[in-house]
Amino acid sequence: MSGQLTGCFTINDNGYRSTAILTYDDGTKYVCKYSLPELMDYDTVARLAAADLPHVVKIKRFISGSMTTEFVEGEDLSKATIPEGKMFDVIIQICDGLSELHDLGIIHRDIKPANIILGLDGAVKIIDLENIRYTNGGKIVDPNYPGPQEYAALEMQLLLEVDHRADIYSLGATIDEIIKHDYDKYPIRDIIRKCMEVQPDDRYSSVKEVKEEIIKVAQIFNNDRSAKL
């Protein structure tokens, strides 16, 4: 980050977290997330800041109480219109982003449509990284989870031990939302159900497994679409 700050526009403020768009004199934009210091785990943030993941926004700077990331032009998936022929590509990219985090031993803990951006170039990026935690493949307990319950696994809501399978639950809920529960058009109900099993042991063991199942259905879906054209 360089240059002179020329604009700061707050787009969200709920009292303990806020989001602002920063604009610099060279036209570059960044997203700055402000939070109560105890709600961010800065060791985890530092781990992610050192990485360059294709499907996760890049952390540019972080200090106590704030995190600045790249700005991605596009719409979040709670607002974006996804063409039928692109739906599975978007879902697969979401899986890739979560896998990238999990491969670093990091869980997101707040996966939902509003926290995933579909860029103007068709690329998907996971955003809103304030809740990330390093688990190193194990489980953690964190009393500071502020996320929405409609996308959260039961163990998250009850503040029990969680691992990467909590993200898998949220992935299933997110996929269900973006396909608008249209299982006739997108025959992935069974995949979504397995992602969203109440017991973590009954879910997929990794996001890579979810992606493999999605790819199988996508191939059949694309073949059927081609035959109808």
mmCIF file of C-alpha atoms in Angstrom:
data_model
loop_
_atom_site.group_PDB
_atom_site.id
_atom_site.type_symbol
_atom_site.label_atom_id
_atom_site.label_comp_id
_atom_site.label_asym_id
_atom_site.label_seq_id
_atom_site.Cartn_x
_atom_site.Cartn_y
_atom_site.Cartn_z
ATOM 1 C CA MET A 1 0.000 0.000 0.000
ATOM 2 C CA SER A 2 1.365 3.374 -0.994
ATOM 3 C CA GLY A 3 0.189 6.810 -2.006
ATOM 4 C CA GLN A 4 -2.086 9.278 -0.263
ATOM 5 C CA LEU A 5 -5.466 8.341 1.170
ATOM 6 C CA THR A 6 -8.150 10.402 -0.571
ATOM 7 C CA GLY A 7 -11.360 8.786 0.585
ATOM 8 C CA CYS A 8 -12.829 6.599 3.334
ATOM 9 C CA PHE A 9 -16.402 5.374 2.993
ATOM 10 C CA THR A 10 -17.992 3.295 5.750
ATOM 11 C CA ILE A 11 -20.329 0.655 4.325
ATOM 12 C CA ASN A 12 -21.187 -1.297 7.459
ATOM 13 C CA ASP A 13 -21.052 -0.650 11.205
ATOM 14 C CA ASN A 14 -22.753 -2.827 13.802
ATOM 15 C CA GLY A 15 -21.103 -1.381 16.889
ATOM 16 C CA TYR A 16 -18.357 -3.958 17.374
ATOM 17 C CA ARG A 17 -17.299 -4.400 13.742
ATOM 18 C CA SER A 18 -17.254 -2.000 10.819
ATOM 19 C CA THR A 19 -16.139 -2.015 7.192
ATOM 20 C CA ALA A 20 -14.788 0.872 5.160
ATOM 21 C CA ILE A 21 -13.621 1.292 1.568
ATOM 22 C CA LEU A 22 -10.327 3.195 1.349
ATOM 23 C CA THR A 23 -9.410 5.045 -1.865
ATOM 24 C CA TYR A 24 -5.897 6.278 -2.648
ATOM 25 C CA ASP A 25 -4.734 8.997 -5.025
ATOM 26 C CA ASP A 26 -3.674 6.452 -7.660
ATOM 27 C CA GLY A 27 -7.247 5.089 -7.781
ATOM 28 C CA THR A 28 -6.437 1.921 -5.844
ATOM 29 C CA LYS A 29 -9.091 0.709 -3.422
ATOM 30 C CA TYR A 30 -8.784 -1.421 -0.303
ATOM 31 C CA VAL A 31 -11.219 -2.816 2.244
ATOM 32 C CA CYS A 32 -10.508 -2.039 5.886
ATOM 33 C CA LYS A 33 -12.219 -4.096 8.582
ATOM 34 C CA TYR A 34 -12.326 -2.621 12.073
ATOM 35 C CA SER A 35 -13.066 -4.843 15.041
ATOM 36 C CA LEU A 36 -12.711 -5.134 18.779
ATOM 37 C CA PRO A 37 -9.099 -6.364 19.175
ATOM 38 C CA GLU A 38 -10.154 -9.481 21.086
ATOM 39 C CA LEU A 39 -12.316 -10.654 18.173
ATOM 40 C CA MET A 40 -9.352 -11.107 15.804
ATOM 41 C CA ASP A 41 -6.612 -13.699 16.196
ATOM 42 C CA TYR A 42 -3.532 -11.912 14.927
ATOM 43 C CA ASP A 43 -1.278 -14.963 14.843
ATOM 44 C CA THR A 44 -3.741 -16.527 12.369
ATOM 45 C CA VAL A 45 -4.007 -13.281 10.417
ATOM 46 C CA ALA A 46 -0.198 -13.148 10.146
ATOM 47 C CA ARG A 47 -0.100 -16.716 8.811
ATOM 48 C CA LEU A 48 -2.638 -15.896 6.127
ATOM 49 C CA ALA A 49 -1.036 -12.539 5.277
ATOM 50 C CA ALA A 50 2.163 -14.420 4.412
ATOM 51 C CA ALA A 51 0.291 -16.553 1.872
ATOM 52 C CA ASP A 52 -0.996 -15.715 -1.591
ATOM 53 C CA LEU A 53 -4.138 -17.750 -2.209
ATOM 54 C CA PRO A 54 -5.955 -17.531 -5.565
ATOM 55 C CA HIS A 55 -9.459 -17.674 -4.086
ATOM 56 C CA VAL A 56 -8.994 -15.732 -0.828
ATOM 57 C CA VAL A 57 -8.594 -11.955 -0.630
ATOM 58 C CA LYS A 58 -5.050 -10.847 0.045
ATOM 59 C CA ILE A 59 -4.337 -9.266 3.429
ATOM 60 C CA LYS A 60 -2.308 -6.102 2.847
ATOM 61 C CA ARG A 61 -1.862 -4.791 6.376
ATOM 62 C CA PHE A 62 -3.037 -5.555 9.898
ATOM 63 C CA ILE A 63 -2.672 -3.946 13.288
ATOM 64 C CA SER A 64 -4.583 -4.356 16.534
ATOM 65 C CA GLY A 65 -8.240 -3.706 15.781
ATOM 66 C CA SER A 66 -8.027 -3.515 11.999
ATOM 67 C CA MET A 67 -7.229 -5.511 8.870
ATOM 68 C CA THR A 68 -6.833 -4.140 5.341
ATOM 69 C CA THR A 69 -7.360 -6.387 2.310
ATOM 70 C CA GLU A 70 -7.473 -6.031 -1.428
ATOM 71 C CA PHE A 71 -10.687 -4.677 -2.938
ATOM 72 C CA VAL A 72 -12.383 -6.998 -5.435
ATOM 73 C CA GLU A 73 -14.678 -5.493 -8.057
ATOM 74 C CA GLY A 74 -17.824 -7.577 -8.275
ATOM 75 C CA GLU A 75 -20.819 -8.676 -6.220
ATOM 76 C CA ASP A 76 -21.155 -10.928 -3.236
ATOM 77 C CA LEU A 77 -23.130 -14.114 -3.770
ATOM 78 C CA SER A 78 -26.091 -12.877 -1.746
ATOM 79 C CA LYS A 79 -26.673 -10.367 -4.566
ATOM 80 C CA ALA A 80 -24.977 -11.755 -7.670
ATOM 81 C CA THR A 81 -26.938 -13.340 -10.497
ATOM 82 C CA ILE A 82 -25.123 -16.520 -11.483
ATOM 83 C CA PRO A 83 -25.891 -17.854 -14.984
ATOM 84 C CA GLU A 84 -27.058 -21.462 -15.018
ATOM 85 C CA GLY A 85 -24.054 -22.541 -17.056
ATOM 86 C CA LYS A 86 -21.626 -20.964 -14.555
ATOM 87 C CA MET A 87 -23.151 -22.223 -11.307
ATOM 88 C CA PHE A 88 -20.992 -25.314 -10.895
ATOM 89 C CA ASP A 89 -17.852 -23.375 -11.795
ATOM 90 C CA VAL A 90 -18.648 -20.902 -8.999
ATOM 91 C CA ILE A 91 -19.303 -23.711 -6.503
ATOM 92 C CA ILE A 92 -16.047 -25.442 -7.423
ATOM 93 C CA GLN A 93 -14.133 -22.183 -6.946
ATOM 94 C CA ILE A 94 -15.698 -21.754 -3.492
ATOM 95 C CA CYS A 95 -14.464 -25.251 -2.651
ATOM 96 C CA ASP A 96 -11.008 -24.306 -3.907
ATOM 97 C CA GLY A 97 -10.921 -21.232 -1.670
ATOM 98 C CA LEU A 98 -11.913 -23.170 1.428
ATOM 99 C CA SER A 99 -9.402 -25.903 0.603
ATOM 100 C CA GLU A 100 -6.671 -23.281 0.314
ATOM 101 C CA LEU A 101 -7.451 -22.060 3.826
ATOM 102 C CA HIS A 102 -7.747 -25.553 5.286
ATOM 103 C CA ASP A 103 -4.437 -26.585 3.722
ATOM 104 C CA LEU A 104 -2.859 -23.832 5.849
ATOM 105 C CA GLY A 105 -4.559 -25.195 8.958
ATOM 106 C CA ILE A 106 -6.957 -22.222 9.005
ATOM 107 C CA ILE A 107 -10.740 -22.311 9.319
ATOM 108 C CA HIS A 108 -12.886 -19.389 8.171
ATOM 109 C CA ARG A 109 -15.832 -19.788 10.603
ATOM 110 C CA ASP A 110 -18.138 -17.416 8.721
ATOM 111 C CA ILE A 111 -18.728 -18.864 5.262
ATOM 112 C CA LYS A 112 -21.943 -17.512 3.759
ATOM 113 C CA PRO A 113 -23.017 -16.015 0.405
ATOM 114 C CA ALA A 114 -22.317 -12.441 1.545
ATOM 115 C CA ASN A 115 -18.701 -13.374 2.338
ATOM 116 C CA ILE A 116 -17.915 -14.651 -1.141
ATOM 117 C CA ILE A 117 -17.295 -12.263 -4.040
ATOM 118 C CA LEU A 118 -17.896 -13.114 -7.686
ATOM 119 C CA GLY A 119 -15.478 -10.833 -9.505
ATOM 120 C CA LEU A 120 -16.145 -9.126 -12.803
ATOM 121 C CA ASP A 121 -13.720 -11.599 -14.382
ATOM 122 C CA GLY A 122 -15.699 -14.579 -13.075
ATOM 123 C CA ALA A 123 -13.174 -15.388 -10.351
ATOM 124 C CA VAL A 124 -14.434 -16.213 -6.865
ATOM 125 C CA LYS A 125 -12.774 -14.888 -3.717
ATOM 126 C CA ILE A 126 -13.566 -15.523 -0.064
ATOM 127 C CA ILE A 127 -13.661 -12.317 1.976
ATOM 128 C CA ASP A 128 -14.346 -11.203 5.583
ATOM 129 C CA LEU A 129 -11.433 -12.811 7.373
ATOM 130 C CA GLU A 130 -11.926 -11.406 10.877
ATOM 131 C CA ASN A 131 -13.108 -14.744 12.263
ATOM 132 C CA ILE A 132 -10.323 -16.957 10.923
ATOM 133 C CA ARG A 133 -8.580 -19.243 13.381
ATOM 134 C CA TYR A 134 -5.545 -21.497 13.124
ATOM 135 C CA THR A 135 -6.338 -25.074 14.151
ATOM 136 C CA ASN A 136 -3.352 -26.949 12.661
ATOM 137 C CA GLY A 137 -5.757 -29.721 11.722
ATOM 138 C CA GLY A 138 -7.130 -29.991 15.266
ATOM 139 C CA LYS A 139 -10.050 -28.513 17.155
ATOM 140 C CA ILE A 140 -10.504 -25.204 18.936
ATOM 141 C CA VAL A 141 -12.981 -23.565 21.273
ATOM 142 C CA ASP A 142 -13.519 -19.831 20.835
ATOM 143 C CA PRO A 143 -16.203 -17.897 22.752
ATOM 144 C CA ASN A 144 -16.046 -14.918 20.387
ATOM 145 C CA TYR A 145 -17.965 -16.305 17.401
ATOM 146 C CA PRO A 146 -20.422 -13.573 16.274
ATOM 147 C CA GLY A 147 -21.613 -15.121 13.007
ATOM 148 C CA PRO A 148 -25.179 -15.692 11.781
ATOM 149 C CA GLN A 149 -26.742 -18.923 12.982
ATOM 150 C CA GLU A 150 -28.481 -19.730 9.697
ATOM 151 C CA TYR A 151 -25.156 -20.753 8.104
ATOM 152 C CA ALA A 152 -23.400 -22.033 11.235
ATOM 153 C CA ALA A 153 -22.975 -25.623 12.341
ATOM 154 C CA LEU A 154 -24.555 -26.562 15.654
ATOM 155 C CA GLU A 155 -21.178 -26.906 17.343
ATOM 156 C CA MET A 156 -20.421 -23.299 16.358
ATOM 157 C CA GLN A 157 -23.729 -22.045 17.723
ATOM 158 C CA LEU A 158 -23.188 -23.871 21.014
ATOM 159 C CA LEU A 159 -19.566 -22.661 21.277
ATOM 160 C CA LEU A 160 -18.268 -26.225 21.397
ATOM 161 C CA GLU A 161 -15.038 -27.577 19.908
ATOM 162 C CA VAL A 162 -14.889 -26.940 16.159
ATOM 163 C CA ASP A 163 -12.634 -27.907 13.291
ATOM 164 C CA HIS A 164 -12.676 -27.559 9.490
ATOM 165 C CA ARG A 165 -15.924 -29.533 9.294
ATOM 166 C CA ALA A 166 -17.785 -26.513 10.658
ATOM 167 C CA ASP A 167 -16.773 -24.733 7.438
ATOM 168 C CA ILE A 168 -18.052 -27.726 5.461
ATOM 169 C CA TYR A 169 -21.463 -27.305 7.093
ATOM 170 C CA SER A 170 -21.465 -23.607 6.153
ATOM 171 C CA LEU A 171 -20.350 -24.519 2.635
ATOM 172 C CA GLY A 172 -23.392 -26.755 2.256
ATOM 173 C CA ALA A 173 -25.715 -24.029 3.552
ATOM 174 C CA THR A 174 -24.116 -21.527 1.173
ATOM 175 C CA ILE A 175 -24.440 -23.800 -1.862
ATOM 176 C CA ASP A 176 -28.081 -24.461 -0.957
ATOM 177 C CA GLU A 177 -28.716 -20.723 -0.840
ATOM 178 C CA ILE A 178 -27.036 -19.792 -4.123
ATOM 179 C CA ILE A 179 -28.811 -22.531 -6.107
ATOM 180 C CA LYS A 180 -32.037 -21.250 -4.493
ATOM 181 C CA HIS A 181 -32.915 -24.787 -3.348
ATOM 182 C CA ASP A 182 -33.598 -25.755 -6.967
ATOM 183 C CA TYR A 183 -32.629 -29.426 -6.824
ATOM 184 C CA ASP A 184 -34.451 -30.208 -10.071
ATOM 185 C CA LYS A 185 -32.100 -27.913 -11.969
ATOM 186 C CA TYR A 186 -29.017 -28.649 -9.835
ATOM 187 C CA PRO A 187 -29.220 -32.271 -8.575
ATOM 188 C CA ILE A 188 -26.928 -31.890 -5.564
ATOM 189 C CA ARG A 189 -29.396 -32.267 -2.681
ATOM 190 C CA ASP A 190 -27.554 -35.322 -1.302
ATOM 191 C CA ILE A 191 -24.215 -33.489 -1.353
ATOM 192 C CA ILE A 192 -25.707 -30.534 0.495
ATOM 193 C CA ARG A 193 -27.349 -32.813 3.054
ATOM 194 C CA LYS A 194 -24.079 -34.587 3.796
ATOM 195 C CA CYS A 195 -22.280 -31.256 4.207
ATOM 196 C CA MET A 196 -24.965 -30.167 6.671
ATOM 197 C CA GLU A 197 -25.220 -33.246 8.848
ATOM 198 C CA VAL A 198 -25.653 -32.321 12.513
ATOM 199 C CA GLN A 199 -22.784 -34.525 13.652
ATOM 200 C CA PRO A 200 -19.389 -33.466 12.246
ATOM 201 C CA ASP A 201 -18.333 -37.116 11.840
ATOM 202 C CA ASP A 202 -21.235 -37.628 9.434
ATOM 203 C CA ARG A 203 -20.121 -34.809 7.110
ATOM 204 C CA TYR A 204 -17.516 -34.991 4.385
ATOM 205 C CA SER A 205 -14.063 -35.240 5.914
ATOM 206 C CA SER A 206 -12.629 -32.544 3.638
ATOM 207 C CA VAL A 207 -13.705 -29.872 1.191
ATOM 208 C CA LYS A 208 -11.732 -31.741 -1.478
ATOM 209 C CA GLU A 209 -14.219 -34.614 -1.112
ATOM 210 C CA VAL A 210 -17.091 -32.177 -1.625
ATOM 211 C CA LYS A 211 -15.414 -30.807 -4.739
ATOM 212 C CA GLU A 212 -14.941 -34.294 -6.183
ATOM 213 C CA GLU A 213 -18.653 -35.021 -5.772
ATOM 214 C CA ILE A 214 -19.621 -31.658 -7.257
ATOM 215 C CA ILE A 215 -17.399 -32.270 -10.296
ATOM 216 C CA LYS A 216 -19.105 -35.611 -10.973
ATOM 217 C CA VAL A 217 -22.537 -33.986 -10.980
ATOM 218 C CA ALA A 218 -21.276 -31.002 -12.986
ATOM 219 C CA GLN A 219 -20.008 -33.263 -15.759
ATOM 220 C CA ILE A 220 -23.427 -34.905 -16.108
ATOM 221 C CA PHE A 221 -25.131 -31.500 -15.881
ATOM 222 C CA ASN A 222 -22.935 -29.981 -18.602
ATOM 223 C CA ASN A 223 -23.375 -32.996 -20.887
ATOM 224 C CA ASP A 224 -27.153 -32.754 -20.527
ATOM 225 C CA ARG A 225 -27.084 -29.012 -21.255
ATOM 226 C CA SER A 226 -24.943 -29.566 -24.353
ATOM 227 C CA ALA A 227 -27.322 -32.234 -25.632
ATOM 228 C CA LYS A 228 -30.253 -29.817 -25.340
ATOM 229 C CA LEU A 229 -28.536 -27.016 -27.254
#
